[in-house]
Short mmCIF file of C-alpha atoms and ligand atoms in Angstrom, two decimals:
data_model
loop_
_atom_site.label_atom_id
_atom_site.label_comp_id
_atom_site.label_asym_id
_atom_site.label_seq_id
_atom_site.Cartn_x
_atom_site.Cartn_y
_atom_site.Cartn_z
CA MET A 1 75.16 88.74 114.78
CA LYS A 2 76.85 88.54 111.32
CA ILE A 3 77.38 91.82 109.38
CA LEU A 4 78.43 92.35 105.73
CA VAL A 5 80.22 95.46 105.38
CA THR A 6 80.73 96.53 101.64
CA GLY A 7 83.92 98.85 100.96
CA GLY A 8 85.31 98.14 104.22
CA ALA A 9 88.97 98.91 103.11
CA GLY A 10 88.22 102.38 102.18
CA PHE A 11 88.25 105.34 104.36
CA ILE A 12 84.96 105.40 106.27
CA GLY A 13 84.26 101.73 106.04
CA SER A 14 87.68 100.82 107.57
CA ASN A 15 87.00 103.12 110.50
CA PHE A 16 83.52 101.65 110.85
CA ILE A 17 84.84 98.18 111.08
CA LYS A 18 87.21 99.01 113.77
CA TYR A 19 84.60 101.00 115.75
CA TRP A 20 82.12 97.96 115.45
CA LEU A 21 84.55 95.30 116.70
CA LYS A 22 85.42 97.40 119.30
CA THR A 23 81.96 98.34 120.47
CA HIS A 24 80.05 94.99 119.33
CA PRO A 25 82.89 92.41 120.11
CA GLU A 26 80.16 89.51 120.11
CA ASP A 27 79.42 90.27 116.32
CA GLN A 28 81.07 89.14 113.09
CA ILE A 29 82.11 91.14 110.07
CA VAL A 30 82.46 90.24 106.61
CA ASN A 31 84.24 92.93 104.53
CA LEU A 32 83.67 92.80 100.72
CA ASP A 33 86.01 94.97 98.81
CA LYS A 34 87.39 95.22 95.32
CA LEU A 35 90.39 96.95 96.49
CA THR A 36 90.12 99.71 93.59
CA TYR A 37 92.84 102.49 94.29
CA ALA A 38 90.86 103.70 97.24
CA GLY A 39 90.84 100.50 99.07
CA ASN A 40 93.95 99.80 101.52
CA LEU A 41 94.07 96.88 103.66
CA GLU A 42 96.91 98.82 105.66
CA ASN A 43 94.10 100.61 107.19
CA LEU A 44 92.80 97.28 108.94
CA LYS A 45 96.10 95.89 109.71
CA ASP A 46 95.52 96.11 113.61
CA ILE A 47 92.37 93.97 113.51
CA GLU A 48 93.27 91.56 110.60
CA SER A 49 93.65 88.73 112.77
CA ASN A 50 90.58 89.17 114.90
CA PRO A 51 88.64 85.91 114.67
CA ASN A 52 85.44 87.82 114.33
CA TYR A 53 86.82 89.57 111.27
CA LYS A 54 86.97 88.17 107.46
CA PHE A 55 87.97 89.91 104.53
CA ILE A 56 86.88 88.92 101.09
CA LYS A 57 88.25 90.58 97.98
CA GLY A 58 85.56 90.79 95.26
CA ASP A 59 83.27 93.21 93.36
CA ILE A 60 79.82 94.05 94.54
CA CYS A 61 78.82 93.66 91.00
CA ASP A 62 79.80 90.03 91.07
CA ARG A 63 76.25 88.41 91.42
CA GLU A 64 77.09 85.00 92.19
CA LEU A 65 79.74 86.14 94.91
CA VAL A 66 77.42 88.63 96.60
CA ASN A 67 74.52 86.05 96.51
CA GLU A 68 76.75 83.48 98.18
CA ILE A 69 77.96 85.95 100.97
CA VAL A 70 74.63 87.61 101.61
CA LYS A 71 72.80 84.29 102.37
CA ASP A 72 75.02 83.84 105.17
CA VAL A 73 74.76 87.30 107.00
CA ASP A 74 71.88 89.02 109.15
CA GLN A 75 72.68 92.63 107.98
CA ILE A 76 74.54 94.59 105.30
CA ILE A 77 75.94 97.97 105.61
CA HIS A 78 76.62 99.38 102.19
CA PHE A 79 79.59 101.69 102.04
CA ALA A 80 81.19 100.54 98.66
CA ALA A 81 81.40 103.16 96.24
CA GLU A 82 83.35 105.20 93.65
CA SER A 83 83.58 108.35 95.73
CA HIS A 84 85.56 111.18 94.20
CA VAL A 85 83.62 113.77 92.32
CA ASP A 86 86.94 114.80 90.46
CA ARG A 87 87.30 111.26 89.07
CA SER A 88 83.58 111.08 88.08
CA ILE A 89 84.18 114.23 86.02
CA LEU A 90 87.00 112.22 84.27
CA ASP A 91 85.23 108.99 83.69
CA SER A 92 81.58 108.22 85.05
CA THR A 93 81.59 104.66 84.07
CA PRO A 94 82.82 103.07 87.13
CA PHE A 95 80.47 105.36 89.44
CA ILE A 96 77.37 103.90 87.28
CA MET A 97 78.78 100.36 87.77
CA THR A 98 79.69 100.24 91.37
CA ASN A 99 77.22 102.82 92.76
CA VAL A 100 74.15 101.87 90.82
CA VAL A 101 74.68 98.48 89.29
CA GLY A 102 76.65 97.39 92.40
CA THR A 103 73.88 98.41 94.86
CA GLN A 104 71.14 96.84 92.74
CA VAL A 105 73.19 93.53 92.76
CA LEU A 106 73.34 93.88 96.59
CA LEU A 107 69.74 94.72 96.95
CA ASP A 108 68.56 91.66 94.78
CA ALA A 109 70.55 89.36 96.96
CA ALA A 110 69.22 91.04 100.06
CA VAL A 111 65.69 90.42 98.82
CA LYS A 112 66.35 86.70 97.46
CA CYS A 113 68.14 85.88 100.80
CA GLY A 114 64.80 86.58 102.82
CA ASN A 115 64.86 90.38 102.90
CA LYS A 116 67.86 91.19 104.87
CA ARG A 117 68.29 94.26 107.10
CA PHE A 118 70.06 96.80 104.59
CA HIS A 119 71.71 100.14 105.58
CA HIS A 120 72.82 102.28 102.85
CA VAL A 121 75.46 104.87 103.32
CA SER A 122 74.86 107.89 101.15
CA THR A 123 75.74 111.60 100.77
CA ASP A 124 74.26 115.02 101.12
CA GLU A 125 75.45 115.79 97.59
CA VAL A 126 72.61 114.04 96.24
CA PHE A 127 70.57 117.18 97.43
CA GLY A 128 72.65 119.55 95.06
CA ALA A 129 74.09 123.09 96.21
CA LEU A 130 72.92 125.64 98.63
CA ASP A 131 73.19 129.55 98.15
CA LEU A 132 76.56 130.76 99.63
CA GLU A 133 74.92 133.69 101.32
CA GLY A 134 72.00 131.49 102.63
CA THR A 135 71.18 129.91 106.04
CA ASP A 136 69.07 127.19 104.89
CA LYS A 137 70.37 123.40 105.61
CA PHE A 138 69.54 120.08 103.65
CA THR A 139 66.78 118.09 105.35
CA GLU A 140 65.40 114.49 104.89
CA ASP A 141 62.70 116.36 102.69
CA THR A 142 65.15 118.35 100.45
CA PRO A 143 64.43 117.16 96.90
CA TYR A 144 67.19 115.56 95.10
CA ASN A 145 69.05 117.83 92.52
CA PRO A 146 72.70 116.22 91.98
CA HIS A 147 75.09 118.05 89.99
CA SER A 148 78.15 115.80 89.53
CA PRO A 149 78.14 112.21 87.91
CA TYR A 150 79.12 110.93 91.24
CA SER A 151 76.19 112.58 93.18
CA ALA A 152 73.72 111.50 90.50
CA ALA A 153 75.02 107.76 90.62
CA LYS A 154 74.57 108.19 94.50
CA ALA A 155 71.17 109.47 94.14
CA GLY A 156 70.29 106.60 91.60
CA SER A 157 71.39 104.17 94.35
CA ASP A 158 69.38 105.90 97.00
CA HIS A 159 66.17 105.64 94.74
CA LEU A 160 66.84 102.00 94.14
CA VAL A 161 67.14 101.20 97.96
CA ARG A 162 63.78 103.02 98.57
CA ALA A 163 62.10 101.27 95.61
CA PHE A 164 63.11 97.69 96.85
CA GLY A 165 61.62 98.86 100.18
CA ASP A 166 58.46 99.72 98.58
CA THR A 167 58.29 96.85 95.91
CA PHE A 168 59.54 93.94 97.99
CA GLY A 169 59.43 95.05 101.51
CA LEU A 170 63.18 95.24 102.04
CA PRO A 171 63.77 96.61 105.70
CA PHE A 172 66.06 99.58 104.86
CA THR A 173 67.50 102.65 106.25
CA ILE A 174 69.47 105.47 104.45
CA SER A 175 71.86 108.01 105.98
CA ASN A 176 72.83 110.96 103.79
CA CYS A 177 75.88 112.72 105.50
CA SER A 178 78.22 115.55 104.99
CA ASN A 179 81.96 115.50 104.27
CA ASN A 180 83.94 113.07 106.52
CA PHE A 181 87.14 113.73 107.98
CA GLY A 182 89.53 111.87 110.17
CA PRO A 183 92.45 109.10 109.89
CA TYR A 184 92.90 106.84 106.84
CA GLN A 185 91.19 108.96 104.14
CA PHE A 186 92.99 108.52 100.75
CA PRO A 187 95.07 111.63 100.20
CA GLU A 188 93.59 112.93 97.05
CA LYS A 189 90.83 114.17 99.32
CA PHE A 190 91.05 117.80 100.38
CA LEU A 191 92.12 117.45 103.89
CA PRO A 192 94.75 114.60 103.83
CA LEU A 193 95.83 116.23 100.62
CA MET A 194 96.43 119.57 102.21
CA ILE A 195 98.21 118.14 105.19
CA SER A 196 100.62 115.93 103.38
CA ASN A 197 101.24 118.58 100.78
CA LEU A 198 102.39 121.03 103.74
CA VAL A 199 104.60 118.19 105.21
CA GLU A 200 106.21 117.88 101.70
CA GLY A 201 106.79 121.59 101.39
CA LYS A 202 104.32 121.66 98.32
CA LYS A 203 101.71 124.44 98.05
CA ILE A 204 97.84 123.64 98.78
CA PRO A 205 95.71 123.91 95.44
CA ILE A 206 92.45 125.67 96.10
CA TYR A 207 89.65 125.43 93.62
CA GLY A 208 88.38 128.89 92.11
CA ASP A 209 87.99 131.53 95.09
CA GLY A 210 88.09 128.96 97.73
CA LYS A 211 84.57 130.07 98.94
CA TYR A 212 82.90 126.65 99.00
CA VAL A 213 81.49 125.80 102.24
CA ARG A 214 81.03 122.38 103.48
CA ASP A 215 79.62 120.61 106.62
CA TRP A 216 82.48 118.56 108.22
CA LEU A 217 81.79 115.22 109.94
CA TYR A 218 84.21 113.55 112.16
CA VAL A 219 84.24 110.04 110.81
CA ASP A 220 83.82 108.38 114.62
CA ASP A 221 80.53 110.46 115.00
CA HIS A 222 79.43 109.14 111.73
CA CYS A 223 80.20 105.63 112.63
CA ARG A 224 78.23 106.12 115.91
CA ALA A 225 75.43 107.64 113.88
CA ILE A 226 75.06 104.46 111.91
CA ASP A 227 75.14 102.51 114.83
CA LEU A 228 72.39 104.60 116.47
CA ILE A 229 70.28 104.00 112.96
CA LEU A 230 70.81 100.35 113.20
CA SER A 231 69.54 100.06 116.67
CA LYS A 232 67.05 102.87 117.07
CA GLY A 233 66.23 103.72 113.61
CA LYS A 234 62.72 103.22 112.04
CA ILE A 235 62.75 100.92 108.85
CA GLY A 236 62.21 102.73 105.80
CA GLU A 237 63.52 105.99 107.11
CA THR A 238 66.39 108.36 106.03
CA TYR A 239 68.67 110.35 108.42
CA CYS A 240 70.68 113.32 107.67
CA ILE A 241 73.95 113.08 109.59
CA GLY A 242 76.28 116.35 109.87
CA GLY A 243 78.74 117.71 112.02
CA MET A 244 79.39 120.69 114.06
CA THR A 245 81.02 123.24 111.41
CA GLU A 246 79.18 126.45 110.76
CA ASN A 247 79.80 127.93 107.50
CA VAL A 248 83.63 127.32 107.19
CA ASN A 249 84.78 127.68 103.50
CA ASN A 250 87.59 126.12 102.04
CA LEU A 251 90.00 128.89 102.35
CA GLU A 252 89.35 129.36 105.96
CA LEU A 253 89.70 125.47 106.73
CA VAL A 254 93.16 125.74 104.98
CA LYS A 255 94.05 128.69 107.17
CA LYS A 256 93.10 126.80 110.03
CA VAL A 257 95.20 123.66 109.08
CA MET A 258 98.06 126.06 108.28
CA ALA A 259 97.87 127.59 111.69
CA ILE A 260 97.94 124.20 113.50
CA MET A 261 100.94 123.19 111.32
CA GLY A 262 102.80 126.67 111.92
CA LYS A 263 102.70 127.38 108.00
CA GLY A 264 102.34 130.69 106.16
CA GLU A 265 99.73 131.54 103.81
CA ASP A 266 102.08 131.70 100.83
CA MET A 267 101.52 127.97 100.63
CA ILE A 268 98.11 128.60 99.09
CA GLU A 269 97.81 128.28 95.44
CA PHE A 270 94.45 129.00 93.41
CA VAL A 271 93.79 126.74 90.79
CA LYS A 272 91.02 126.42 87.96
CA ASP A 273 87.72 125.66 89.42
CA ARG A 274 86.01 122.41 89.22
CA ALA A 275 83.15 121.98 86.62
CA ALA A 276 79.61 122.50 88.51
CA HIS A 277 81.34 123.09 91.60
CA ASP A 278 78.63 123.29 94.33
CA ARG A 279 78.77 126.22 96.52
CA ARG A 280 77.49 125.47 99.88
CA TYR A 281 76.50 122.23 101.75
CA ALA A 282 74.92 122.28 105.10
CA VAL A 283 73.05 119.43 106.89
CA ASP A 284 70.39 119.58 109.47
CA TRP A 285 70.63 116.64 111.73
CA SER A 286 67.97 117.61 114.08
CA LYS A 287 65.71 114.55 113.21
CA ALA A 288 68.80 112.19 113.95
CA GLN A 289 69.43 114.09 117.20
CA ARG A 290 65.60 113.73 118.07
CA GLU A 291 64.77 110.38 117.35
CA LEU A 292 68.29 108.70 117.91
CA GLY A 293 70.24 110.83 120.24
CA TYR A 294 72.66 111.61 117.70
CA GLN A 295 75.08 114.34 118.75
CA PRO A 296 78.80 114.90 117.63
CA GLN A 297 81.12 114.34 120.46
CA ALA A 298 83.60 117.24 119.98
CA SER A 299 83.89 120.53 118.35
CA PHE A 300 84.99 121.00 114.80
CA ASP A 301 88.30 122.63 115.95
CA GLU A 302 89.05 119.74 118.40
CA TYR A 303 88.56 117.09 115.77
CA LEU A 304 90.68 119.13 113.25
CA ALA A 305 93.44 119.33 115.60
CA MET A 306 93.31 115.28 116.34
CA THR A 307 93.02 114.84 112.45
CA VAL A 308 96.03 116.84 111.56
CA LYS A 309 98.11 115.06 114.50
CA TRP A 310 97.21 111.73 113.20
CA TYR A 311 98.30 112.40 109.72
CA LEU A 312 101.54 113.96 111.16
CA ASP A 313 102.13 110.98 113.20
CA ASN A 314 101.27 108.55 110.55
CA ASN A 315 103.40 110.08 107.72
CA ASP A 316 104.52 106.57 106.64
CA TRP A 317 101.02 105.65 105.93
CA ILE A 318 100.54 108.77 103.74
CA LYS A 319 103.92 107.91 102.06
CA ASN A 320 102.81 104.33 101.37
CA VAL A 321 99.62 105.57 99.84
CA LYS A 322 101.25 108.21 97.63
CA SER A 323 104.00 105.96 96.23
CA GLY A 324 101.59 102.83 95.68
CA GLU A 325 103.41 100.81 98.40
CA TYR A 326 100.13 100.09 100.01
CA GLU A 327 99.00 97.76 97.10
CA LYS A 328 101.91 95.40 97.86
CA TYR A 329 100.60 94.98 101.42
CA TYR A 330 97.71 93.05 99.96
CA GLN A 331 99.80 90.72 97.69
CA LYS A 332 102.08 90.06 100.74
CA GLN A 333 99.45 89.47 103.24
CA TYR A 334 96.61 87.97 101.15
CA ALA A 335 97.83 86.70 97.72
CA GLN A 336 97.28 83.13 98.96
N1 LIG B 401 84.14 110.48 102.32
C1 LIG B 401 82.91 111.27 102.59
O1 LIG B 401 83.23 112.44 102.92
C2 LIG B 401 81.48 110.83 102.41
C3 LIG B 401 80.54 111.70 102.42
C4 LIG B 401 79.23 111.39 102.21
C5 LIG B 401 78.90 110.10 101.81
N2 LIG B 401 79.99 109.15 101.60
C6 LIG B 401 79.59 107.89 101.15
O2 LIG B 401 80.38 106.91 102.10
C7 LIG B 401 80.68 105.74 101.59
C8 LIG B 401 82.22 105.46 101.89
O3 LIG B 401 82.80 106.62 101.37
P1 LIG B 401 84.61 106.59 101.40
O4 LIG B 401 85.03 108.03 101.68
O5 LIG B 401 85.12 105.52 102.61
O6 LIG B 401 85.07 105.99 100.03
P2 LIG B 401 86.49 105.33 99.72
O7 LIG B 401 86.68 105.82 98.26
O8 LIG B 401 87.55 105.67 100.77
O9 LIG B 401 86.52 103.82 99.91
C9 LIG B 401 85.41 103.07 98.97
C10 LIG B 401 85.89 101.75 99.11
O10 LIG B 401 84.91 100.81 98.21
C11 LIG B 401 85.67 99.96 97.53
N3 LIG B 401 84.99 99.68 96.26
C12 LIG B 401 84.95 100.40 95.18
N4 LIG B 401 84.16 99.97 94.08
C13 LIG B 401 83.98 98.61 94.79
C14 LIG B 401 83.16 97.45 94.07
N5 LIG B 401 82.57 97.62 92.86
N6 LIG B 401 83.00 96.31 95.04
C15 LIG B 401 83.53 96.30 96.17
N7 LIG B 401 84.18 97.17 96.64
C16 LIG B 401 84.26 98.37 96.06
C17 LIG B 401 86.99 100.39 97.51
O11 LIG B 401 88.11 99.62 97.15
C18 LIG B 401 87.16 101.52 98.78
O12 LIG B 401 87.84 100.47 99.59
C19 LIG B 401 80.54 106.01 100.12
O13 LIG B 401 79.38 105.26 99.77
C20 LIG B 401 80.35 107.43 99.83
O14 LIG B 401 79.63 107.73 98.70
C21 LIG B 401 81.36 109.44 101.78
#
């Protein structure tokens, strides 16, 4: 089988490509990625010469290129997105272009090329926020109520995917997952930022009072969940995917990381809150467990310790990203 992965040079996409080539060595993967600031081919260094892997630098909004690629694949797994809420507050234009228009271009191509199987990777942020004191969780039936330009653009893409299913019979599935963590996450995101700041002796900035609760999903569990959806999921269905955290807020998370790294609480710095900051996300993944057999494979604390260790062992990777060195890798490896 030949699979198009969009956004495969990003955090989750690169973990997914490596997961897939290991678990499905007979399949071929085409990685279409624009290499924005978040795309880093160093993430894929160890598989770049695999004969079943091909990288194409390009934009999912480029209709001609997308049509050309899609006609030659069996399935599309769509990760490519502008993904950082803070950036969407500064300028929402690239979010609308990539997350909405880019998804539409891919969907058009999937229909045009004979209704290719389409899996859309989305976020729990489309559901809005839960009360900090509550115990309820997002489910597949939670109404959409996005609060940031990022989540609004992702919500738009989810609606488009469903509309293409209804209108053109496109065989699709959608996953709405919680905050991912693990290796190769761009160090502007909370966990790698915090670890790399501590390594550099810098304080950790915490928005507002730090009482923001997230559900944390280890990236390998996410990859496995997508695999299960592709093999056992029902066409036209949505699956919520989450991890094993129970109401851990950002402040508690920072303290856990500082304890693993042997740092004191004087390294915490409270900073001005983000606009429209969602208080709590929690994901009920019982449908995926019931219908697909999905289950995270380790506890949150075990995964957290593994993740901290990975960043400490791969300090050069972080340094290259932070200094912009990683962009030279593409020039060196792929310029021709
Ligand atoms: N990271 C999370 O915690 C999380 C949680 C829920 C859902 N998601 C979703 O998972 C997907 C992947 O997230 P991520 O954290 O790996 O993101 P990321 O920002 O690390 O990577 C995004 C990738 O998409 C590429 N890209 C951006 N615009 C493109 C375009 N126009 N054409 C082609 N490629 C383009 C980038 O170069 C980059 O490689 C996204 O759709 C995101 O909304 C992420």
